[in-house]
PDB file of C-alpha atoms in Angstrom:
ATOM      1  CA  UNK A  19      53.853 146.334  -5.264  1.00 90.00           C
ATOM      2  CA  UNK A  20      55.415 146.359  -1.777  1.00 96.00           C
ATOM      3  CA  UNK A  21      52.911 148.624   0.893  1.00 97.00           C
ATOM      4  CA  UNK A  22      55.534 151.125   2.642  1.00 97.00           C
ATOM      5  CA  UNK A  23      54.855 151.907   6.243  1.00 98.00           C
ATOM      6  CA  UNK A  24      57.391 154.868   7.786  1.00 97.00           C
ATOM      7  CA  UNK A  25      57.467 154.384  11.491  1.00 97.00           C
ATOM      8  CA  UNK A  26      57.319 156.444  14.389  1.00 97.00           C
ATOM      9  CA  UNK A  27      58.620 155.193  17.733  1.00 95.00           C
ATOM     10  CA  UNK A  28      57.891 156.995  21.259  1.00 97.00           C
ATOM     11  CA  UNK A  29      59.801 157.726  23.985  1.00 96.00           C
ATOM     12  CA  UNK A  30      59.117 160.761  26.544  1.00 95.00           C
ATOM     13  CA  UNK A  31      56.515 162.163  23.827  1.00 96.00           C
ATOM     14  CA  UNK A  32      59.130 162.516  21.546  1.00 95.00           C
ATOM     15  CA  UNK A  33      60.032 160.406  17.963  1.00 95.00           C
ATOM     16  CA  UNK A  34      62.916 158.410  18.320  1.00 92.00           C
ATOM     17  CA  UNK A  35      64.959 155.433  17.194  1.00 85.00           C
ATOM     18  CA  UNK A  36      67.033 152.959  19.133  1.00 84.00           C
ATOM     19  CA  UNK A  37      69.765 150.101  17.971  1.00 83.00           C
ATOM     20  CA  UNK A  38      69.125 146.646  17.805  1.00 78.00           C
ATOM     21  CA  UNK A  39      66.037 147.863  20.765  1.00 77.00           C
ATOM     22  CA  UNK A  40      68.408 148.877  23.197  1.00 81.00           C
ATOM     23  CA  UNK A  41      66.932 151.871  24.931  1.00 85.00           C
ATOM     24  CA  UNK A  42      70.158 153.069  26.252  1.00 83.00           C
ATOM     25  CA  UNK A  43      71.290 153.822  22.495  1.00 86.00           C
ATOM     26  CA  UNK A  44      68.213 156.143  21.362  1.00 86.00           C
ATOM     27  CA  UNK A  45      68.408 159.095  18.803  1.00 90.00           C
ATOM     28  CA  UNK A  46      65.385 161.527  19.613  1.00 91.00           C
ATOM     29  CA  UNK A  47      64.292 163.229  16.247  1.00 93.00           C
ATOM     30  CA  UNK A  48      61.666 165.733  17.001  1.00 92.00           C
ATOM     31  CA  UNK A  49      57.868 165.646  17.505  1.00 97.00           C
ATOM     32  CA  UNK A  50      55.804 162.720  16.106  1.00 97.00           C
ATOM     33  CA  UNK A  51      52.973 164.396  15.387  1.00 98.00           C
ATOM     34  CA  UNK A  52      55.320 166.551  12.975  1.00 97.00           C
ATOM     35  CA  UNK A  53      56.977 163.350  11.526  1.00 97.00           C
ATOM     36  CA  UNK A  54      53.094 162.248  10.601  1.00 98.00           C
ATOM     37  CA  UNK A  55      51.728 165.584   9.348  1.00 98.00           C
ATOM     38  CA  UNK A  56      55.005 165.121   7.283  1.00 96.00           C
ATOM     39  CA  UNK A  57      54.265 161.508   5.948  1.00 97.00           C
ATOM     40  CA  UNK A  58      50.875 162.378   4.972  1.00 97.00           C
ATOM     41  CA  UNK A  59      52.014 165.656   2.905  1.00 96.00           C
ATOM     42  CA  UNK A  60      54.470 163.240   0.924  1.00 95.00           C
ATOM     43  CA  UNK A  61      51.617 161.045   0.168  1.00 94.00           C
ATOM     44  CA  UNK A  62      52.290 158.072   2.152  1.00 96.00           C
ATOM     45  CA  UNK A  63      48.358 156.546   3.349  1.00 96.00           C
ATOM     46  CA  UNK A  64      49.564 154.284   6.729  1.00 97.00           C
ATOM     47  CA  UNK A  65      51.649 155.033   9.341  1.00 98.00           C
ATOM     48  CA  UNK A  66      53.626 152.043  11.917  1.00 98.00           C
ATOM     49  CA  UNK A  67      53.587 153.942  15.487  1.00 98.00           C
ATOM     50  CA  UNK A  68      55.313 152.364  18.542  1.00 96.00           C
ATOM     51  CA  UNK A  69      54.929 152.947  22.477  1.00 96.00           C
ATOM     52  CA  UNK A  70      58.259 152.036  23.200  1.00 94.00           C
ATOM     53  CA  UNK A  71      57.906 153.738  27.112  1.00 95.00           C
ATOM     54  CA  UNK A  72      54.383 151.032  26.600  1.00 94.00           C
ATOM     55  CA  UNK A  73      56.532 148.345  25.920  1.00 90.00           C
ATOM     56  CA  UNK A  74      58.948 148.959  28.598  1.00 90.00           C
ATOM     57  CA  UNK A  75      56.454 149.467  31.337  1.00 91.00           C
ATOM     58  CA  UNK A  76      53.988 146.828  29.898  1.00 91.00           C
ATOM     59  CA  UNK A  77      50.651 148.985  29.998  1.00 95.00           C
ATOM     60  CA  UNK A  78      50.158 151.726  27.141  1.00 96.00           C
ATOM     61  CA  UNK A  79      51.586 155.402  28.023  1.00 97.00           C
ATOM     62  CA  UNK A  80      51.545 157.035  24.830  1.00 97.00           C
ATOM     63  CA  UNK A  81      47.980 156.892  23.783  1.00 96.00           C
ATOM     64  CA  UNK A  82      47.618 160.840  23.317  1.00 97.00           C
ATOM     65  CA  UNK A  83      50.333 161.195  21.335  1.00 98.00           C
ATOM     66  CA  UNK A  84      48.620 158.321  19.122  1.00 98.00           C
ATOM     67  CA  UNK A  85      44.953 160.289  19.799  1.00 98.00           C
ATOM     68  CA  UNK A  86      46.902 163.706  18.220  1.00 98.00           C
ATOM     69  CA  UNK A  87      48.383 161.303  15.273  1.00 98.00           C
ATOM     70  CA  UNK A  88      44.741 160.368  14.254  1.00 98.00           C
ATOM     71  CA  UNK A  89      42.720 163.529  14.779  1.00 98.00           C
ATOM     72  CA  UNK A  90      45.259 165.938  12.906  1.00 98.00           C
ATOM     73  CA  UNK A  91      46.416 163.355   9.694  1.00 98.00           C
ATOM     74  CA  UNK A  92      44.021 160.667   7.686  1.00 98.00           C
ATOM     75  CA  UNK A  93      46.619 158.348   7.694  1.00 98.00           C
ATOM     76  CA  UNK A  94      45.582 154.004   8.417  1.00 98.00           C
ATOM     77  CA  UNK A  95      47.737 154.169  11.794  1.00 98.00           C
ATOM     78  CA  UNK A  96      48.723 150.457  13.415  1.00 98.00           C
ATOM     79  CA  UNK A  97      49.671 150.935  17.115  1.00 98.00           C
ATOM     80  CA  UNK A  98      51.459 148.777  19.059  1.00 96.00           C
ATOM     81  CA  UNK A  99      53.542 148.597  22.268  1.00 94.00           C
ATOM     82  CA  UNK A 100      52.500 147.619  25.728  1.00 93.00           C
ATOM     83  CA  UNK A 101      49.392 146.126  24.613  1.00 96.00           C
ATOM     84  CA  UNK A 102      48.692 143.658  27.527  1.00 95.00           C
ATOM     85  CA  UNK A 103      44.994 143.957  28.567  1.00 97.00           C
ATOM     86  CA  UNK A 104      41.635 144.725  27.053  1.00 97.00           C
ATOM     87  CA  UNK A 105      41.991 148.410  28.517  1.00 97.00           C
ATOM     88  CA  UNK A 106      44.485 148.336  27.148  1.00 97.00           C
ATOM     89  CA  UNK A 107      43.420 147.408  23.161  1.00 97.00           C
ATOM     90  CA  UNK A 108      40.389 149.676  23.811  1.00 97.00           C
ATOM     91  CA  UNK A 109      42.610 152.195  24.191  1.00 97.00           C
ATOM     92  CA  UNK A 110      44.283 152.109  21.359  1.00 98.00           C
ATOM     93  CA  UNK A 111      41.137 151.816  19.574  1.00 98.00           C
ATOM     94  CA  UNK A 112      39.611 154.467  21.479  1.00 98.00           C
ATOM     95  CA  UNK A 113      42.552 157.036  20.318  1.00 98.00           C
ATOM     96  CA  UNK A 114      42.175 156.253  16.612  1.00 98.00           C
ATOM     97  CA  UNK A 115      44.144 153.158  15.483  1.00 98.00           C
ATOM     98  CA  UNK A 116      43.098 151.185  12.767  1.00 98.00           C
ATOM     99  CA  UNK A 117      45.043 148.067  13.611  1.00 98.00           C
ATOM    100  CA  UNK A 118      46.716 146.971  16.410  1.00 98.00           C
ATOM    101  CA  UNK A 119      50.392 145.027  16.893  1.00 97.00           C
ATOM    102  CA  UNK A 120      50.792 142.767  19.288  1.00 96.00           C
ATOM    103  CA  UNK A 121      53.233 140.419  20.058  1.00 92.00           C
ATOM    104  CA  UNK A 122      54.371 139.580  23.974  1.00 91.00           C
ATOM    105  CA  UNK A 123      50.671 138.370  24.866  1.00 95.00           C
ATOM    106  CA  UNK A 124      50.765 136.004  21.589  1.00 95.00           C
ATOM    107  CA  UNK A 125      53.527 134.108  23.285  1.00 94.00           C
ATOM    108  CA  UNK A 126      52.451 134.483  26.982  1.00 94.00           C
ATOM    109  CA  UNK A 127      48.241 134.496  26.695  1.00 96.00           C
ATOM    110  CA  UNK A 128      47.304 132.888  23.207  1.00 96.00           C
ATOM    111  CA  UNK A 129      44.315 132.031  24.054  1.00 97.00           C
ATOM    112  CA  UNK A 130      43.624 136.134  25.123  1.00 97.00           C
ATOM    113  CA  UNK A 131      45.349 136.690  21.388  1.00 97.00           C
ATOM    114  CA  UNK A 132      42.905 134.681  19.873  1.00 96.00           C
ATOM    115  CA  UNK A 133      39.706 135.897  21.704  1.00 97.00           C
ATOM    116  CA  UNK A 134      40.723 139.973  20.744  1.00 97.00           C
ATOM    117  CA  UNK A 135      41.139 138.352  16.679  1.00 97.00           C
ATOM    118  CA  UNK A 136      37.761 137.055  17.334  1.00 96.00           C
ATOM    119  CA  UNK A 137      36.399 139.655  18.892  1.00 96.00           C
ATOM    120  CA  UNK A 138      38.016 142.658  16.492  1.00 96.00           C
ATOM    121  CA  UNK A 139      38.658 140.794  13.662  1.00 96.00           C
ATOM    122  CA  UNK A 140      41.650 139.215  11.904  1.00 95.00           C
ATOM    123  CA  UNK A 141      41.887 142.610  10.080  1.00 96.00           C
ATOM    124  CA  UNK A 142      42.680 144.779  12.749  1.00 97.00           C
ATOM    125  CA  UNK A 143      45.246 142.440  14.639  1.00 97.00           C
ATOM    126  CA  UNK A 144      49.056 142.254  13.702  1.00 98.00           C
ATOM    127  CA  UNK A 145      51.178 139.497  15.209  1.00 97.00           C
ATOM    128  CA  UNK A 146      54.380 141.309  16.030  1.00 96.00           C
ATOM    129  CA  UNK A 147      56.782 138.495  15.991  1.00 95.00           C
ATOM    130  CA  UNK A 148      60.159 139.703  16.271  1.00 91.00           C
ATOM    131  CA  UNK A 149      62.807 137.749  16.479  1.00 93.00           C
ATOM    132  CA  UNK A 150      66.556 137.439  17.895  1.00 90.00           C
ATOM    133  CA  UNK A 151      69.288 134.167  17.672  1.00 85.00           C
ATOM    134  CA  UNK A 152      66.161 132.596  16.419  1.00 85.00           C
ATOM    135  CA  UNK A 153      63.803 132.771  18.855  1.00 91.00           C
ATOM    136  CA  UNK A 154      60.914 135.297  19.180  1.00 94.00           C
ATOM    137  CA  UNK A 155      61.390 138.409  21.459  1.00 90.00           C
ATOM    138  CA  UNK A 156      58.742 140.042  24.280  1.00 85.00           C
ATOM    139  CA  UNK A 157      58.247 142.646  26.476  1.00 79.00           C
ATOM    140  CA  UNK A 158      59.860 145.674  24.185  1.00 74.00           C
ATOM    141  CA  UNK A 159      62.701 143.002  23.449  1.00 77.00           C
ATOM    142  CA  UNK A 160      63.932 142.780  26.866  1.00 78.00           C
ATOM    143  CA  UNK A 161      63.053 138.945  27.178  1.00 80.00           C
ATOM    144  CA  UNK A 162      63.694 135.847  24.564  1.00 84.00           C
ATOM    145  CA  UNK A 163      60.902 132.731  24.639  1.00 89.00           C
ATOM    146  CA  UNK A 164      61.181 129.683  23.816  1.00 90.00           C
ATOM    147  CA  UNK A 165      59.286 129.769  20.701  1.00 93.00           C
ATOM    148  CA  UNK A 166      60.973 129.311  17.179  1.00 95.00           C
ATOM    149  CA  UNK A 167      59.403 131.518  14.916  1.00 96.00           C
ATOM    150  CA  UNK A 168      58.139 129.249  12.096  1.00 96.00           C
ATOM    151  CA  UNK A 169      56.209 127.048  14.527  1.00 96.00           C
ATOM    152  CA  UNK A 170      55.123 129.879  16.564  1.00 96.00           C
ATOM    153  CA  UNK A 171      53.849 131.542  13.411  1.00 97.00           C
ATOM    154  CA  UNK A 172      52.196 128.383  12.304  1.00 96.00           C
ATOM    155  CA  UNK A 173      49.762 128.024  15.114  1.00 93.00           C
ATOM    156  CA  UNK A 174      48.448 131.465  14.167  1.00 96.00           C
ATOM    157  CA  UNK A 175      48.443 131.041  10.425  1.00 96.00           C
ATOM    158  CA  UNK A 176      46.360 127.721  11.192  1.00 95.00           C
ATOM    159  CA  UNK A 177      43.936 129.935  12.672  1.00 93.00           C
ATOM    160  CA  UNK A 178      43.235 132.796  10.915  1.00 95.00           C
ATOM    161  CA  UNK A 179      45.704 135.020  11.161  1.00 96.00           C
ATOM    162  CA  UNK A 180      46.797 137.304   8.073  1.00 96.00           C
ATOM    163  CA  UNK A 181      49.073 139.669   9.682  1.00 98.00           C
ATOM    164  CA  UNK A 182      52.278 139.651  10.931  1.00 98.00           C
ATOM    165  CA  UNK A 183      55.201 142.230  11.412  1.00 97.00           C
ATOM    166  CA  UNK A 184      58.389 140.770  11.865  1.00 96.00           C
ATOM    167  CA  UNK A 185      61.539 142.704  12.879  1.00 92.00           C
ATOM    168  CA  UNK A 186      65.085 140.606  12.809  1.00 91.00           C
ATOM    169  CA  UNK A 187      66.035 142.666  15.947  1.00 89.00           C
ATOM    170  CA  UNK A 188      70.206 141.980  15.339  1.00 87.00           C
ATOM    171  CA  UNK A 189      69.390 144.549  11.866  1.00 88.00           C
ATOM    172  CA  UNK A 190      66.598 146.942  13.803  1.00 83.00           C
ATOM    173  CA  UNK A 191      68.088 150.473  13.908  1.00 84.00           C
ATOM    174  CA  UNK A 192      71.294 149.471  12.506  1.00 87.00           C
ATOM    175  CA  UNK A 193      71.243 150.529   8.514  1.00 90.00           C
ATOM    176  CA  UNK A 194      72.818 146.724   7.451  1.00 93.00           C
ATOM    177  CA  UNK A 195      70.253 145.763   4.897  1.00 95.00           C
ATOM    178  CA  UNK A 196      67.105 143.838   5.761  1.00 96.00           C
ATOM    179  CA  UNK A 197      67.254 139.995   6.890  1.00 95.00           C
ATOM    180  CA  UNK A 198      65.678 139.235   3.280  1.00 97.00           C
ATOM    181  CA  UNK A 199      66.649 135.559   3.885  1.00 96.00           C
ATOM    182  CA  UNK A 200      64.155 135.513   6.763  1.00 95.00           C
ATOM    183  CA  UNK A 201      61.361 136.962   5.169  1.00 97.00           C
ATOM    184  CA  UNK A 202      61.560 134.790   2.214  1.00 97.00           C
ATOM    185  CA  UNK A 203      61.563 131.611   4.624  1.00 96.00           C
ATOM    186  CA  UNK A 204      58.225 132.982   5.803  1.00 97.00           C
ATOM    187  CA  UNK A 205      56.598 134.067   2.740  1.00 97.00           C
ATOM    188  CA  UNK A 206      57.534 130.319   1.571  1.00 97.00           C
ATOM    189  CA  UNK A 207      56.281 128.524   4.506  1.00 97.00           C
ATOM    190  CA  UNK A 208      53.060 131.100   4.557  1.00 97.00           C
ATOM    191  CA  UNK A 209      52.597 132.604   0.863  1.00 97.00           C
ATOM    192  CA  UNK A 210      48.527 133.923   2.025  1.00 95.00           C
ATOM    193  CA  UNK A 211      50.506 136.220   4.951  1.00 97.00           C
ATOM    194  CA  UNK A 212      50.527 139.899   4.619  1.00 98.00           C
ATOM    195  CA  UNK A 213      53.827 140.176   5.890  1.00 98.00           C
ATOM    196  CA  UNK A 214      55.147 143.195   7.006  1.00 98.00           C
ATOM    197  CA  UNK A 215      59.264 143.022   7.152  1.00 97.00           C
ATOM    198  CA  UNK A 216      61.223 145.755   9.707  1.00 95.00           C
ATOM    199  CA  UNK A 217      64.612 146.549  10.700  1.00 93.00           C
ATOM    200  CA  UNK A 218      67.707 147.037   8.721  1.00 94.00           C
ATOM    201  CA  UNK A 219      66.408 149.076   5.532  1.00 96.00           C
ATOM    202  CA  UNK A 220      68.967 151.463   4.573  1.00 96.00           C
ATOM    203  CA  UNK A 221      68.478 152.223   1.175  1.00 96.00           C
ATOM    204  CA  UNK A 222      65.914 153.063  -1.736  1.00 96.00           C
ATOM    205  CA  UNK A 223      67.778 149.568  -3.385  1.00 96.00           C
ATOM    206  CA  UNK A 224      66.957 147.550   0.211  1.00 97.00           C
ATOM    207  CA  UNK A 225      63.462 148.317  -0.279  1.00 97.00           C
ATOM    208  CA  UNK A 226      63.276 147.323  -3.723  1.00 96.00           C
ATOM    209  CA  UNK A 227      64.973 144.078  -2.986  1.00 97.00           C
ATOM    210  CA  UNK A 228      61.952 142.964  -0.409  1.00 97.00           C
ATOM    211  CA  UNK A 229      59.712 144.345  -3.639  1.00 97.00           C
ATOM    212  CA  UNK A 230      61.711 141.935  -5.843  1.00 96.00           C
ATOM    213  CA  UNK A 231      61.442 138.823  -3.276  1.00 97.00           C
ATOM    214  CA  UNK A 232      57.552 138.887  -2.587  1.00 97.00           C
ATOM    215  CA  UNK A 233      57.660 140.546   0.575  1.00 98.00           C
ATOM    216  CA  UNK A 234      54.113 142.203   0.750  1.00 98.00           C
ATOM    217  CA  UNK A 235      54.917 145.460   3.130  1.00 98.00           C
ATOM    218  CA  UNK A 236      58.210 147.034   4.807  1.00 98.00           C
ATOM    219  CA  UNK A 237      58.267 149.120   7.993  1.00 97.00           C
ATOM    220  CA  UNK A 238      61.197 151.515   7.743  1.00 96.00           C
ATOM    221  CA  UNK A 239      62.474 154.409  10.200  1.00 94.00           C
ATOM    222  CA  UNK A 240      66.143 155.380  10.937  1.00 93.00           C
ATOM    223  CA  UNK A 241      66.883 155.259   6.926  1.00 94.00           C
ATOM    224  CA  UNK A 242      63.961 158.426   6.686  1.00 95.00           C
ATOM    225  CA  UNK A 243      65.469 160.189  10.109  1.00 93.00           C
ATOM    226  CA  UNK A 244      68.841 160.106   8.962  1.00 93.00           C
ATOM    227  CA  UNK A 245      68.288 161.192   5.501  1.00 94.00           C
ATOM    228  CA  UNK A 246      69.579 157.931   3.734  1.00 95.00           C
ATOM    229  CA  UNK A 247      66.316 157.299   1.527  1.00 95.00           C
ATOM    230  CA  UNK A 248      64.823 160.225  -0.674  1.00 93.00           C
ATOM    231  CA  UNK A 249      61.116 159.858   0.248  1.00 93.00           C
ATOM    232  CA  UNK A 250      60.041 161.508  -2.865  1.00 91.00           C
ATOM    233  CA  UNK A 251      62.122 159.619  -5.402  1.00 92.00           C
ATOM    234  CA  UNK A 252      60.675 156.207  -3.389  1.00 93.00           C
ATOM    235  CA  UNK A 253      57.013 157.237  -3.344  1.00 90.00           C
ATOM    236  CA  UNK A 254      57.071 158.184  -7.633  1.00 88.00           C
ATOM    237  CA  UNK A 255      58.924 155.262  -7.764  1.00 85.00           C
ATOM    238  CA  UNK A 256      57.105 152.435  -5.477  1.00 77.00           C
ATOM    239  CA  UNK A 257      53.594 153.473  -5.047  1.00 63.00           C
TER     240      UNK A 257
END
């Protein structure tokens, strides 16, 4: 059974969503420790929180808004966002998260990826490896590398690694259905992955459809915020 994660993105303190990562299209939607008081009553047990003012300035900001998400709720929280430095992991450790995504020092300082899996764990790192025309995305999506995301994912896989989000940034924020096409690639290349699949969901029948292809977890946001999933009817009907 696919793992649902409802996301909570932060800019200015607040809970918001952008398009396709473009901060200059952002819907703000109220108080995030609110929005995870609120996924926790509904039952949902984890909870996919993003710096996106951390990703954008390349150093965590946020971390007391993550410290109030993990002292007032028991939800499994996975941080991520302007993770660049070991102050910077401890302190998103230090304010509560379980797990940790990461995805621009992957790309720019593998070997610094590699020594925080080692040093943490392979169960409390996430490879964020989010992708555009292809190619995998850093630095809150305002760069492209050179790196191709199969190979890129394969040097991970080969050592270790179990966890990866990927968001197909052309559907993030959008409401066009999840790239599917592009998880299932993954999951064939990589079947012992947890893969977690974002952007795009828009529907109750979207998230059903990554259920149907293998996909092992979904990160969804703007379908909750703008009312296009009942949460209710998907919990009694997923978990």
């Amino acid at each position: 059974m696919i793992e649902l994660i409802p996301a909570i993105d932060i800019i200015d303190e607040k809970c918001v969503r952008l398009t396709k990562g473009d901060y200059d299209q952002k819907t703000v939607y109220g108080e995030p420790l609110d929005m995870a008081l609120e996924f926790e009553r509904l039952g949902f047990k984890r909870l996919h929180v993003v710096d996106l003012d951390g990703a954008k300035s390349k150093h965590i900001v946020n971390n007391a808004v993550l410290k109030a998400i993990t002292t007032e709720t028991s939800l499994t929280v996975d941080f991520g966002g302007g993770i660049k430095t070991d102050e910077d992991l401890e302190k998103a450790f230090a304010a509560g998260a379980e797990m940790v995504t990461v995805g621009s020092v992957a790309v720019t300082k593998p070997e610094l990826f590699m020594d925080w899996t080692e040093k943490y764990g392979t169960e409390r790192m996430i490879l964020g490896a989010d992708v555009r025309h292809g190619k995998i995305s850093i630095n809150g999506w305002k760069e492209d590398s050179n790196e191709d995301l199969l190979p890129f994912l394969k040097k991970y896989v080969d050592a270790g690694v179990k966890n990866v989000l990927c968001t197909e940034i052309s559907k993030d924020g959008t409401l066009a259905g999840p790239a599917i096409d592009l998880y299932k690639r993954v999951m064939d290349a990589y079947p012992e992955l947890h893969l977690i699949a974002s952007g795009g969901v828009s529907s109750k029948a979207d998230i059903e459809a990554l259920d149907a292809a293998g996909i092992p977890a979904v990160v969804f946001g703007k379908a909750i915020y703008e009312g296009k999933i009942d949460l209710r009817e998907l919990i009694n009907s997923i978990l």
